[in-house]
Each structure stands twice: as structure tokens, then as C-alpha cells.
């Protein structure tokens, strides 16, 4: 092929791409789309996932029919709900795996981000950026105990990675204890703490030094500490979710977290709380650590930290732990973590949580939700094994995965989004916005009852 022909083809390709981009941008600009536009968006979405994203996702979406003739494609959101491209509204009880604590597109968070965007989107990386300092001060004020210094990230797995590196630098120890059913992320360090075999096996060997013990088993935790000390592999830190989210909404036994804290103190180890999912008011307190009256040495935040508007996370630690990074602050850095837009979102989010007393509301509404769900499943004990939760972090466990999937599908068809945990439908989670109304709660409960009555056990 001649050079001129290649250039002509490239020019034509660029023109086609430009036209496609402009069409997409015009759709983004629209407040409302018509039926034909909705059909085009749906087709482009399904084809794009099949050909350019990952066709495997199409197998996991509840409404993608064979051949992609119908698929629910989300398009807009507000409050406790979102809409698909065809205008159907859903009550969001998945909440982006716990992202939307202050609701979808909370106006105060959106305003903070857009106001900041008018002035500056990202920072130079060299000068001091003010919002990072202000957000760190706010976190020092609201986190438990003497947690003081913050490092900002873009996601939960990055927060866990930072916490692990911080713990290693603090003591130069390399052994970590995590628990069964734990989920801490999927980058290599956090995946080493994660317990799900299907996620771990393809990437073995992972970071050495991790030991897993059963969640809630304090005797096994104690024995593991003893063995590690005896063989000269002293524990750097214990990495725990105060309430396990992806593991199935598993609450700790009474006194367990305090006993883990005591073991860490006894052996000179750090306690890391992964509050990526439990933090920011979800459990009825701003942080689950407060719920159990335990102060960790390091706390990991993300998901709802950015208010459902910006990807944002943080690691907050005591001065004693964090000072290992004082001499060289470049030991662990990130280009986008703590950027002005993310910090604006996080500051506004914390403001909304405090001003509107959303942690307290999560406790109140969550207790009502849990009680009503338990009433709704009476007579369906052959299908439902247990309902458990804390605040607005609720799990419904079924006797079989298949039942859980059918319940999720049935509720989705009726305008309620719920989902399983760790690609497992045996336990479905309910993690709505902390702003969810009692009317919406009642609709979710009544829908569950209706679906259960139409499913064979």
C-alpha cells in the first residue's frame, strides 16, 4: 500500500472517529433523549462491551438478553435512584457497592466539584495545594482517637496498598494477618490480603508474608501471633474489615475487635481497619471503629469518600506510624490522589454527612429496614437462611445461589437494584443511599415479599 493511500485511509478514519465523538458529546449534552437515541445508545453499549471492553461482563448483567437485543443501560441518577436510557427508574440498593452514601449526585457535592472546576481541575504537583491540607485537617478532627496524618488515593485498593507500605516502613516487619472471606482489593498487595481463591489463584505467588485466619476466631488469631513470634516472623499488622462487606455482610462476634486490638498492642503490631465499605456513615456511625469502640493505627477509606461524584480515597494514621514517611515524602506518591476536584468532593461529602446527621439516620432507617425485611421473609424459611446487618449495610443470605440470583433478577425487573457479594448470589447486599426514604424502604420490602412468593424454593 502506498504512503499516499495510507494517509488517505488514516485521514478518513480520523474523520469517522471525530464524527462519532461529536455524536456522543451531543448526547451527553442533552437533558432528555428520544426513543431512537436510546436504542442507538443501547446497541453501541452492548456492541462496545462485546468488542472492546470485555464480553464477559455481558454474561453477568441481569438484563442482557442473548444477542443483546435488550439490555438495561443506565443513563441518569438522582437521590436514591437511577434511570436507564428508556426512562425506567430503579431504587438503587446496591449503591455502587457503597458509593452513594449521600445519594446520587448530591447537589452540595456536585456544587463543590463544579465550583472547583471553574478555578482549577488538577494541581501542578509541585506547589502546595490547599484543599489537600484542609481535607487532612478535617479527617484528623473526625476520625477516632489520635489518627492525624492523611495520604490521599483514588480507590479502595490504593488505600490498602498505602496502608501496607506504611506498616512495613514503620516496623520493617513483613508479616501480615488477614482473615477468611476478607476483601481488600485486587491490586497485588491488597489481593494478598483478600481471601477469595478465584481472584488469587491466577496471580500466585502474591506478596509473601500474608497469613489468613478465620474471621471472628480470636483463638486462632492469638495462636497465629504466637507462632509468628516464635519463628521470628513478627507481625507487622492485622488487616481487617470491621464488618465484612464482600464476604457476605459478616458482623464480628461481640468483643472480637477489642481483643484483636489487645493482641496487636501485646505484640507491637499495628491494626489496620479497612473501612472502604463501612466508612462514611454506612453502619450508623461515621466509622465502624466508633461502633465497636476500637481505635486502629491506620484506617483506609474510599468508595463513599468522594460523595458518589469523584473517585477518592484516603489512608489516615497516627503520627507515630505516619512519621516514617516524614524524611522522604516521595516514598509513596500518586499523581491524581488528593487532586483538587476529589478533595472538594470529599470535603462537601463530610459536610453533608455531619449537617444532615446521615450516620444517625443510617442507624435509625437501617434498624427499621432490617426489622421489616425479617417480617417479609416469614414463611419463606426454605429459601431465606438469614438476614443480618448493621445500619444500612444489610445482607440477605439464601440457602442456594440460584435462589439469590432469581430474587435479584425478580427485584430488578420490578425496579429495585440489589446484587450478590464477590460474584456470589447466595448473599445479596442492600446498601442504599443513607438518604433513602421510608416510602422507598417499604417498596423494597414489599417487592422482596412479592418476588419470594413467585420463586420455588
GROMACS .gro file of C-alpha atoms in nm:
model
  457
    1UNK     CA    1   0.000   0.000   0.000
    2UNK     CA    2   0.139   0.340  -0.099
    3UNK     CA    3   0.213   0.611   0.156
    4UNK     CA    4  -0.050   0.839   0.000
    5UNK     CA    5  -0.320   0.571   0.027
    6UNK     CA    6  -0.226   0.501   0.390
    7UNK     CA    7  -0.251   0.871   0.473
    8UNK     CA    8  -0.588   0.893   0.295
    9UNK     CA    9  -0.724   0.595   0.494
   10UNK     CA   10  -0.589   0.739   0.819
   11UNK     CA   11  -0.749   1.075   0.744
   12UNK     CA   12  -1.083   0.905   0.671
   13UNK     CA   13  -1.056   0.703   0.994
   14UNK     CA   14  -0.985   1.016   1.198
   15UNK     CA   15  -1.284   1.188   1.036
   16UNK     CA   16  -1.510   0.895   1.130
   17UNK     CA   17  -1.379   0.895   1.486
   18UNK     CA   18  -1.433   1.269   1.512
   19UNK     CA   19  -1.793   1.238   1.391
   20UNK     CA   20  -1.856   0.957   1.640
   21UNK     CA   21  -1.708   1.163   1.925
   22UNK     CA   22  -1.925   1.462   1.836
   23UNK     CA   23  -2.236   1.243   1.832
   24UNK     CA   24  -2.153   1.108   2.177
   25UNK     CA   25  -2.081   1.455   2.314
   26UNK     CA   26  -2.413   1.585   2.179
   27UNK     CA   27  -2.591   1.301   2.362
   28UNK     CA   28  -2.406   1.380   2.685
   29UNK     CA   29  -2.511   1.743   2.647
   30UNK     CA   30  -2.883   1.655   2.620
   31UNK     CA   31  -3.108   1.663   2.925
   32UNK     CA   32  -3.355   1.425   2.757
   33UNK     CA   33  -3.303   1.165   2.483
   34UNK     CA   34  -3.564   1.020   2.247
   35UNK     CA   35  -3.652   0.658   2.176
   36UNK     CA   36  -3.428   0.629   1.871
   37UNK     CA   37  -3.132   0.774   2.060
   38UNK     CA   38  -3.194   0.534   2.349
   39UNK     CA   39  -3.194   0.240   2.107
   40UNK     CA   40  -2.866   0.360   1.949
   41UNK     CA   41  -2.703   0.402   2.291
   42UNK     CA   42  -2.812   0.052   2.395
   43UNK     CA   43  -2.676  -0.108   2.078
   44UNK     CA   44  -2.347   0.082   2.096
   45UNK     CA   45  -2.308  -0.012   2.462
   46UNK     CA   46  -2.367  -0.385   2.412
   47UNK     CA   47  -2.152  -0.397   2.097
   48UNK     CA   48  -1.879  -0.194   2.266
   49UNK     CA   49  -1.866  -0.425   2.566
   50UNK     CA   50  -1.859  -0.730   2.339
   51UNK     CA   51  -1.592  -0.599   2.103
   52UNK     CA   52  -1.381  -0.355   2.302
   53UNK     CA   53  -1.439  -0.374   2.681
   54UNK     CA   54  -1.494  -0.736   2.788
   55UNK     CA   55  -1.766  -0.968   2.656
   56UNK     CA   56  -1.761  -1.150   2.990
   57UNK     CA   57  -1.948  -0.859   3.151
   58UNK     CA   58  -2.249  -0.929   2.930
   59UNK     CA   59  -2.287  -1.268   3.100
   60UNK     CA   60  -2.310  -1.107   3.443
   61UNK     CA   61  -2.567  -0.839   3.365
   62UNK     CA   62  -2.918  -0.941   3.467
   63UNK     CA   63  -3.099  -0.786   3.172
   64UNK     CA   64  -2.872  -0.850   2.877
   65UNK     CA   65  -3.062  -1.094   2.657
   66UNK     CA   66  -2.888  -1.333   2.419
   67UNK     CA   67  -2.768  -1.135   2.122
   68UNK     CA   68  -2.800  -0.812   2.319
   69UNK     CA   69  -3.150  -0.739   2.187
   70UNK     CA   70  -3.241  -0.592   2.524
   71UNK     CA   71  -3.015  -0.454   2.792
   72UNK     CA   72  -3.062  -0.211   3.079
   73UNK     CA   73  -2.817   0.072   3.017
   74UNK     CA   74  -2.802   0.331   3.294
   75UNK     CA   75  -2.812   0.694   3.190
   76UNK     CA   76  -2.902   0.932   3.474
   77UNK     CA   77  -2.941   0.937   3.851
   78UNK     CA   78  -3.067   1.144   4.142
   79UNK     CA   79  -3.123   1.090   4.515
   80UNK     CA   80  -3.177   0.721   4.591
   81UNK     CA   81  -3.249   0.621   4.232
   82UNK     CA   82  -3.116   0.599   3.879
   83UNK     CA   83  -3.281   0.570   3.537
   84UNK     CA   84  -3.194   0.363   3.232
   85UNK     CA   85  -3.185   0.507   2.879
   86UNK     CA   86  -3.551   0.418   2.833
   87UNK     CA   87  -3.653   0.624   3.136
   88UNK     CA   88  -3.728   0.335   3.373
   89UNK     CA   89  -3.644   0.428   3.732
   90UNK     CA   90  -3.479   0.194   3.982
   91UNK     CA   91  -3.432   0.225   4.356
   92UNK     CA   92  -3.059   0.169   4.398
   93UNK     CA   93  -2.999  -0.074   4.685
   94UNK     CA   94  -2.655  -0.169   4.557
   95UNK     CA   95  -2.529   0.187   4.568
   96UNK     CA   96  -2.224   0.121   4.355
   97UNK     CA   97  -2.105  -0.123   4.626
   98UNK     CA   98  -2.146   0.151   4.885
   99UNK     CA   99  -2.050   0.464   4.692
  100UNK     CA  100  -2.366   0.671   4.721
  101UNK     CA  101  -2.393   0.733   5.096
  102UNK     CA  102  -2.503   1.095   5.044
  103UNK     CA  103  -2.719   0.999   4.747
  104UNK     CA  104  -2.675   1.012   4.371
  105UNK     CA  105  -2.542   1.348   4.254
  106UNK     CA  106  -2.588   1.517   4.589
  107UNK     CA  107  -2.629   1.887   4.494
  108UNK     CA  108  -2.385   2.012   4.759
  109UNK     CA  109  -2.114   1.773   4.643
  110UNK     CA  110  -2.178   1.849   4.276
  111UNK     CA  111  -2.163   2.223   4.351
  112UNK     CA  112  -1.830   2.192   4.535
  113UNK     CA  113  -1.678   1.999   4.243
  114UNK     CA  114  -1.812   2.232   3.973
  115UNK     CA  115  -1.707   2.540   4.169
  116UNK     CA  116  -1.355   2.399   4.199
  117UNK     CA  117  -1.355   2.301   3.832
  118UNK     CA  118  -1.423   2.663   3.735
  119UNK     CA  119  -1.098   2.760   3.906
  120UNK     CA  120  -0.863   2.459   3.871
  121UNK     CA  121  -0.917   2.090   3.797
  122UNK     CA  122  -0.579   1.931   3.880
  123UNK     CA  123  -0.274   2.066   4.055
  124UNK     CA  124   0.080   2.128   3.933
  125UNK     CA  125   0.232   1.853   4.153
  126UNK     CA  126   0.499   2.098   4.274
  127UNK     CA  127   0.329   2.379   4.465
  128UNK     CA  128   0.131   2.320   4.784
  129UNK     CA  129  -0.234   2.250   4.707
  130UNK     CA  130  -0.468   2.397   4.972
  131UNK     CA  131  -0.765   2.159   4.965
  132UNK     CA  132  -0.544   1.860   5.044
  133UNK     CA  133  -0.427   2.032   5.364
  134UNK     CA  134  -0.780   2.134   5.458
  135UNK     CA  135  -0.925   1.787   5.398
  136UNK     CA  136  -0.646   1.626   5.600
  137UNK     CA  137  -0.725   1.857   5.893
  138UNK     CA  138  -1.096   1.767   5.871
  139UNK     CA  139  -1.011   1.395   5.873
  140UNK     CA  140  -0.788   1.439   6.178
  141UNK     CA  141  -1.084   1.600   6.353
  142UNK     CA  142  -1.346   1.337   6.267
  143UNK     CA  143  -1.153   1.008   6.274
  144UNK     CA  144  -1.128   0.811   6.601
  145UNK     CA  145  -0.858   0.851   6.862
  146UNK     CA  146  -0.529   1.010   6.766
  147UNK     CA  147  -0.539   0.940   6.392
  148UNK     CA  148  -0.380   1.251   6.247
  149UNK     CA  149  -0.199   1.235   5.911
  150UNK     CA  150  -0.365   1.154   5.579
  151UNK     CA  151  -0.246   1.025   5.243
  152UNK     CA  152  -0.498   1.052   4.959
  153UNK     CA  153  -0.572   0.792   4.693
  154UNK     CA  154  -0.815   0.726   4.408
  155UNK     CA  155  -0.968   0.397   4.522
  156UNK     CA  156  -1.003   0.141   4.799
  157UNK     CA  157  -0.733  -0.094   4.677
  158UNK     CA  158  -0.490   0.201   4.658
  159UNK     CA  159  -0.576   0.291   5.017
  160UNK     CA  160  -0.498  -0.062   5.130
  161UNK     CA  161  -0.173  -0.066   4.931
  162UNK     CA  162  -0.065   0.256   5.100
  163UNK     CA  163  -0.155   0.118   5.443
  164UNK     CA  164   0.051  -0.197   5.386
  165UNK     CA  165   0.356   0.003   5.275
  166UNK     CA  166   0.315   0.237   5.570
  167UNK     CA  167   0.305  -0.059   5.811
  168UNK     CA  168   0.617  -0.212   5.654
  169UNK     CA  169   0.814   0.110   5.682
  170UNK     CA  170   0.702   0.167   6.040
  171UNK     CA  171   0.845  -0.154   6.182
  172UNK     CA  172   1.037  -0.317   5.894
  173UNK     CA  173   0.833  -0.631   5.968
  174UNK     CA  174   0.687  -0.816   5.671
  175UNK     CA  175   0.420  -1.048   5.815
  176UNK     CA  176   0.051  -0.958   5.790
  177UNK     CA  177  -0.254  -1.132   5.926
  178UNK     CA  178  -0.579  -1.110   5.734
  179UNK     CA  179  -0.897  -1.317   5.759
  180UNK     CA  180  -1.103  -1.564   5.563
  181UNK     CA  181  -1.380  -1.410   5.348
  182UNK     CA  182  -1.190  -1.081   5.352
  183UNK     CA  183  -1.192  -0.849   5.053
  184UNK     CA  184  -0.933  -0.572   5.040
  185UNK     CA  185  -0.899  -0.510   4.667
  186UNK     CA  186  -0.741  -0.668   4.361
  187UNK     CA  187  -0.405  -0.497   4.309
  188UNK     CA  188  -0.122  -0.731   4.410
  189UNK     CA  189  -0.065  -0.609   4.766
  190UNK     CA  190  -0.430  -0.580   4.863
  191UNK     CA  191  -0.508  -0.903   4.678
  192UNK     CA  192  -0.258  -1.075   4.908
  193UNK     CA  193  -0.487  -0.979   5.196
  194UNK     CA  194  -0.804  -1.072   5.007
  195UNK     CA  195  -0.922  -1.426   5.080
  196UNK     CA  196  -1.122  -1.527   4.771
  197UNK     CA  197  -0.931  -1.806   4.596
  198UNK     CA  198  -1.077  -1.745   4.250
  199UNK     CA  199  -0.926  -1.395   4.248
  200UNK     CA  200  -0.592  -1.506   4.393
  201UNK     CA  201  -0.500  -1.827   4.209
  202UNK     CA  202  -0.424  -1.684   3.864
  203UNK     CA  203  -0.175  -1.439   4.015
  204UNK     CA  204   0.013  -1.658   4.262
  205UNK     CA  205   0.264  -1.614   4.411
  206UNK     CA  206   0.140  -1.290   4.562
  207UNK     CA  207   0.320  -1.068   4.814
  208UNK     CA  208   0.486  -1.301   5.067
  209UNK     CA  209   0.418  -1.285   5.439
  210UNK     CA  210   0.037  -1.295   5.449
  211UNK     CA  211  -0.145  -1.537   5.676
  212UNK     CA  212  -0.522  -1.585   5.682
  213UNK     CA  213  -0.719  -1.689   5.988
  214UNK     CA  214  -1.097  -1.736   6.026
  215UNK     CA  215  -1.280  -1.407   6.077
  216UNK     CA  216  -1.413  -1.387   6.432
  217UNK     CA  217  -1.189  -1.664   6.569
  218UNK     CA  218  -0.982  -1.486   6.833
  219UNK     CA  219  -0.814  -1.807   6.950
  220UNK     CA  220  -0.675  -1.876   6.602
  221UNK     CA  221  -0.567  -1.512   6.577
  222UNK     CA  222  -0.382  -1.545   6.909
  223UNK     CA  223  -0.213  -1.872   6.807
  224UNK     CA  224  -0.101  -1.718   6.478
  225UNK     CA  225   0.059  -1.428   6.664
  226UNK     CA  226   0.234  -1.676   6.894
  227UNK     CA  227   0.365  -1.890   6.609
  228UNK     CA  228   0.485  -1.589   6.408
  229UNK     CA  229   0.674  -1.458   6.712
  230UNK     CA  230   0.823  -1.800   6.783
  231UNK     CA  231   0.966  -1.841   6.434
  232UNK     CA  232   1.097  -1.485   6.409
  233UNK     CA  233   0.832  -1.359   6.168
  234UNK     CA  234   0.676  -1.095   6.392
  235UNK     CA  235   0.350  -0.948   6.269
  236UNK     CA  236   0.367  -0.603   6.112
  237UNK     CA  237  -0.009  -0.554   6.114
  238UNK     CA  238  -0.351  -0.713   6.121
  239UNK     CA  239  -0.567  -0.607   5.827
  240UNK     CA  240  -0.941  -0.626   5.898
  241UNK     CA  241  -1.278  -0.506   5.776
  242UNK     CA  242  -1.473  -0.426   6.095
  243UNK     CA  243  -1.777  -0.570   5.916
  244UNK     CA  244  -1.702  -0.785   5.615
  245UNK     CA  245  -1.877  -0.647   5.308
  246UNK     CA  246  -1.792  -0.858   5.004
  247UNK     CA  247  -1.762  -1.163   5.228
  248UNK     CA  248  -2.138  -1.154   5.285
  249UNK     CA  249  -2.211  -0.873   5.537
  250UNK     CA  250  -2.048  -1.064   5.823
  251UNK     CA  251  -2.060  -0.892   6.162
  252UNK     CA  252  -1.782  -0.960   6.416
  253UNK     CA  253  -1.859  -1.156   6.734
  254UNK     CA  254  -1.905  -0.946   7.045
  255UNK     CA  255  -1.573  -0.821   7.180
  256UNK     CA  256  -1.373  -0.963   6.887
  257UNK     CA  257  -1.231  -0.636   6.753
  258UNK     CA  258  -1.129  -0.519   7.101
  259UNK     CA  259  -0.947  -0.849   7.155
  260UNK     CA  260  -0.765  -0.809   6.823
  261UNK     CA  261  -0.663  -0.459   6.933
  262UNK     CA  262  -0.524  -0.604   7.257
  263UNK     CA  263  -0.325  -0.869   7.068
  264UNK     CA  264  -0.175  -0.603   6.840
  265UNK     CA  265  -0.073  -0.399   7.143
  266UNK     CA  266   0.075  -0.705   7.314
  267UNK     CA  267   0.291  -0.798   7.015
  268UNK     CA  268   0.379  -0.445   6.899
  269UNK     CA  269   0.180  -0.484   6.578
  270UNK     CA  270  -0.038  -0.230   6.400
  271UNK     CA  271  -0.412  -0.263   6.350
  272UNK     CA  272  -0.538  -0.158   6.006
  273UNK     CA  273  -0.912  -0.113   5.961
  274UNK     CA  274  -1.028  -0.137   5.602
  275UNK     CA  275  -1.333   0.092   5.620
  276UNK     CA  276  -1.362   0.137   5.245
  277UNK     CA  277  -1.715  -0.001   5.263
  278UNK     CA  278  -1.809   0.054   5.629
  279UNK     CA  279  -1.687   0.413   5.650
  280UNK     CA  280  -1.860   0.748   5.594
  281UNK     CA  281  -2.172   0.674   5.798
  282UNK     CA  282  -2.278   0.342   5.646
  283UNK     CA  283  -2.305   0.145   5.972
  284UNK     CA  284  -2.473   0.412   6.185
  285UNK     CA  285  -2.151   0.582   6.295
  286UNK     CA  286  -1.918   0.789   6.081
  287UNK     CA  287  -1.673   0.496   6.107
  288UNK     CA  288  -1.741   0.139   6.220
  289UNK     CA  289  -1.441   0.172   6.451
  290UNK     CA  290  -1.657   0.401   6.666
  291UNK     CA  291  -1.938   0.146   6.667
  292UNK     CA  292  -1.708  -0.112   6.829
  293UNK     CA  293  -1.510   0.142   7.035
  294UNK     CA  294  -1.180   0.036   6.884
  295UNK     CA  295  -0.917   0.279   6.753
  296UNK     CA  296  -0.696   0.141   6.473
  297UNK     CA  297  -0.347   0.266   6.394
  298UNK     CA  298  -0.439   0.309   6.028
  299UNK     CA  299  -0.781   0.348   5.867
  300UNK     CA  300  -0.849   0.301   5.494
  301UNK     CA  301  -1.127   0.495   5.321
  302UNK     CA  302  -1.267   0.518   4.967
  303UNK     CA  303  -1.598   0.440   4.789
  304UNK     CA  304  -1.837   0.691   4.956
  305UNK     CA  305  -1.546   0.920   5.048
  306UNK     CA  306  -1.587   1.107   4.718
  307UNK     CA  307  -1.960   1.151   4.767
  308UNK     CA  308  -2.056   0.940   4.467
  309UNK     CA  309  -1.926   1.217   4.242
  310UNK     CA  310  -1.547   1.175   4.236
  311UNK     CA  311  -1.321   0.870   4.280
  312UNK     CA  312  -1.142   0.940   4.606
  313UNK     CA  313  -0.984   0.757   4.897
  314UNK     CA  314  -0.763   0.815   5.196
  315UNK     CA  315  -0.538   0.650   5.450
  316UNK     CA  316  -0.531   0.814   5.792
  317UNK     CA  317  -0.273   0.712   6.052
  318UNK     CA  318  -0.133   0.818   6.386
  319UNK     CA  319   0.168   1.048   6.385
  320UNK     CA  320   0.382   0.773   6.537
  321UNK     CA  321   0.306   0.546   6.240
  322UNK     CA  322   0.299   0.807   5.966
  323UNK     CA  323   0.628   0.976   6.063
  324UNK     CA  324   0.826   0.704   5.882
  325UNK     CA  325   0.730   0.896   5.566
  326UNK     CA  326   0.836   1.237   5.701
  327UNK     CA  327   1.203   1.216   5.598
  328UNK     CA  328   1.115   1.127   5.240
  329UNK     CA  329   0.753   1.208   5.144
  330UNK     CA  330   0.821   1.065   4.798
  331UNK     CA  331   0.845   0.707   4.926
  332UNK     CA  332   0.482   0.664   4.824
  333UNK     CA  333   0.311   0.905   4.586
  334UNK     CA  334   0.026   0.926   4.338
  335UNK     CA  335  -0.039   1.165   4.050
  336UNK     CA  336  -0.414   1.200   4.095
  337UNK     CA  337  -0.472   1.110   4.459
  338UNK     CA  338  -0.584   1.414   4.657
  339UNK     CA  339  -0.645   1.623   4.345
  340UNK     CA  340  -0.849   1.944   4.392
  341UNK     CA  341  -1.173   1.802   4.250
  342UNK     CA  342  -1.157   1.490   4.467
  343UNK     CA  343  -1.074   1.693   4.777
  344UNK     CA  344  -1.361   1.933   4.707
  345UNK     CA  345  -1.597   1.636   4.676
  346UNK     CA  346  -1.472   1.474   4.997
  347UNK     CA  347  -1.494   1.798   5.197
  348UNK     CA  348  -1.852   1.858   5.078
  349UNK     CA  349  -1.942   1.493   5.148
  350UNK     CA  350  -1.824   1.513   5.507
  351UNK     CA  351  -2.015   1.837   5.545
  352UNK     CA  352  -2.338   1.672   5.422
  353UNK     CA  353  -2.289   1.369   5.648
  354UNK     CA  354  -2.246   1.589   5.955
  355UNK     CA  355  -2.505   1.858   5.878
  356UNK     CA  356  -2.778   1.615   5.777
  357UNK     CA  357  -2.685   1.364   6.050
  358UNK     CA  358  -2.673   1.083   5.796
  359UNK     CA  359  -2.481   0.834   6.014
  360UNK     CA  360  -2.754   0.867   6.276
  361UNK     CA  361  -3.015   0.834   6.005
  362UNK     CA  362  -2.845   0.518   5.876
  363UNK     CA  363  -2.878   0.366   6.224
  364UNK     CA  364  -3.245   0.459   6.252
  365UNK     CA  365  -3.357   0.369   5.899
  366UNK     CA  366  -3.134   0.061   5.897
  367UNK     CA  367  -3.297  -0.078   6.213
  368UNK     CA  368  -3.642  -0.027   6.057
  369UNK     CA  369  -3.530  -0.178   5.723
  370UNK     CA  370  -3.380  -0.485   5.892
  371UNK     CA  371  -3.692  -0.546   6.104
  372UNK     CA  372  -3.926  -0.511   5.805
  373UNK     CA  373  -3.716  -0.743   5.590
  374UNK     CA  374  -3.728  -1.009   5.861
  375UNK     CA  375  -4.106  -0.981   5.868
  376UNK     CA  376  -4.125  -1.002   5.489
  377UNK     CA  377  -3.940  -1.335   5.469
  378UNK     CA  378  -4.153  -1.514   5.727
  379UNK     CA  379  -4.295  -1.826   5.568
  380UNK     CA  380  -4.002  -1.842   5.327
  381UNK     CA  381  -3.751  -2.009   5.559
  382UNK     CA  382  -3.700  -2.275   5.291
  383UNK     CA  383  -3.546  -2.004   5.072
  384UNK     CA  384  -3.402  -1.748   5.313
  385UNK     CA  385  -3.135  -1.863   5.558
  386UNK     CA  386  -3.062  -1.539   5.743
  387UNK     CA  387  -3.098  -1.161   5.730
  388UNK     CA  388  -2.829  -0.962   5.910
  389UNK     CA  389  -2.676  -0.619   5.906
  390UNK     CA  390  -2.578  -0.300   6.077
  391UNK     CA  391  -2.709   0.041   5.980
  392UNK     CA  392  -2.774   0.047   5.607
  393UNK     CA  393  -2.535  -0.239   5.536
  394UNK     CA  394  -2.765  -0.540   5.514
  395UNK     CA  395  -2.724  -0.892   5.377
  396UNK     CA  396  -2.991  -1.146   5.287
  397UNK     CA  397  -2.848  -1.497   5.274
  398UNK     CA  398  -3.030  -1.769   5.085
  399UNK     CA  399  -2.992  -2.145   5.104
  400UNK     CA  400  -2.872  -2.160   4.742
  401UNK     CA  401  -2.700  -1.928   4.496
  402UNK     CA  402  -2.974  -1.995   4.242
  403UNK     CA  403  -3.243  -1.856   4.473
  404UNK     CA  404  -3.039  -1.544   4.539
  405UNK     CA  405  -2.993  -1.487   4.168
  406UNK     CA  406  -3.365  -1.532   4.098
  407UNK     CA  407  -3.451  -1.289   4.377
  408UNK     CA  408  -3.203  -1.031   4.243
  409UNK     CA  409  -3.340  -1.074   3.891
  410UNK     CA  410  -3.702  -1.055   4.006
  411UNK     CA  411  -3.640  -0.740   4.208
  412UNK     CA  412  -3.454  -0.577   3.919
  413UNK     CA  413  -3.743  -0.648   3.685
  414UNK     CA  414  -3.963  -0.464   3.936
  415UNK     CA  415  -3.734  -0.162   3.962
  416UNK     CA  416  -3.507  -0.249   4.257
  417UNK     CA  417  -3.131  -0.300   4.212
  418UNK     CA  418  -2.962  -0.541   4.452
  419UNK     CA  419  -2.664  -0.768   4.390
  420UNK     CA  420  -2.467  -1.057   4.532
  421UNK     CA  421  -2.129  -1.041   4.702
  422UNK     CA  422  -1.799  -1.145   4.539
  423UNK     CA  423  -1.981  -1.266   4.226
  424UNK     CA  424  -2.187  -1.488   4.454
  425UNK     CA  425  -2.565  -1.466   4.473
  426UNK     CA  426  -2.607  -1.670   4.791
  427UNK     CA  427  -2.596  -1.345   4.989
  428UNK     CA  428  -2.738  -1.033   4.830
  429UNK     CA  429  -2.649  -0.696   4.974
  430UNK     CA  430  -2.867  -0.397   5.044
  431UNK     CA  431  -2.659  -0.079   5.060
  432UNK     CA  432  -2.880   0.213   4.954
  433UNK     CA  433  -2.812   0.581   4.990
  434UNK     CA  434  -2.830   0.691   5.352
  435UNK     CA  435  -3.093   0.939   5.229
  436UNK     CA  436  -3.336   0.664   5.121
  437UNK     CA  437  -3.693   0.746   5.224
  438UNK     CA  438  -3.916   0.525   5.437
  439UNK     CA  439  -4.153   0.505   5.139
  440UNK     CA  440  -3.870   0.365   4.925
  441UNK     CA  441  -3.772   0.123   5.202
  442UNK     CA  442  -4.130  -0.006   5.216
  443UNK     CA  443  -4.132  -0.050   4.839
  444UNK     CA  444  -3.812  -0.259   4.857
  445UNK     CA  445  -3.956  -0.474   5.137
  446UNK     CA  446  -4.287  -0.530   4.957
  447UNK     CA  447  -4.106  -0.613   4.634
  448UNK     CA  448  -3.892  -0.872   4.810
  449UNK     CA  449  -4.204  -1.030   4.957
  450UNK     CA  450  -4.372  -1.040   4.615
  451UNK     CA  451  -4.067  -1.192   4.446
  452UNK     CA  452  -4.025  -1.461   4.711
  453UNK     CA  453  -4.385  -1.568   4.663
  454UNK     CA  454  -4.319  -1.627   4.290
  455UNK     CA  455  -3.997  -1.828   4.335
  456UNK     CA  456  -3.984  -2.201   4.401
  457UNK     CA  457  -3.757  -2.296   4.690
   0.00000   0.00000   0.00000
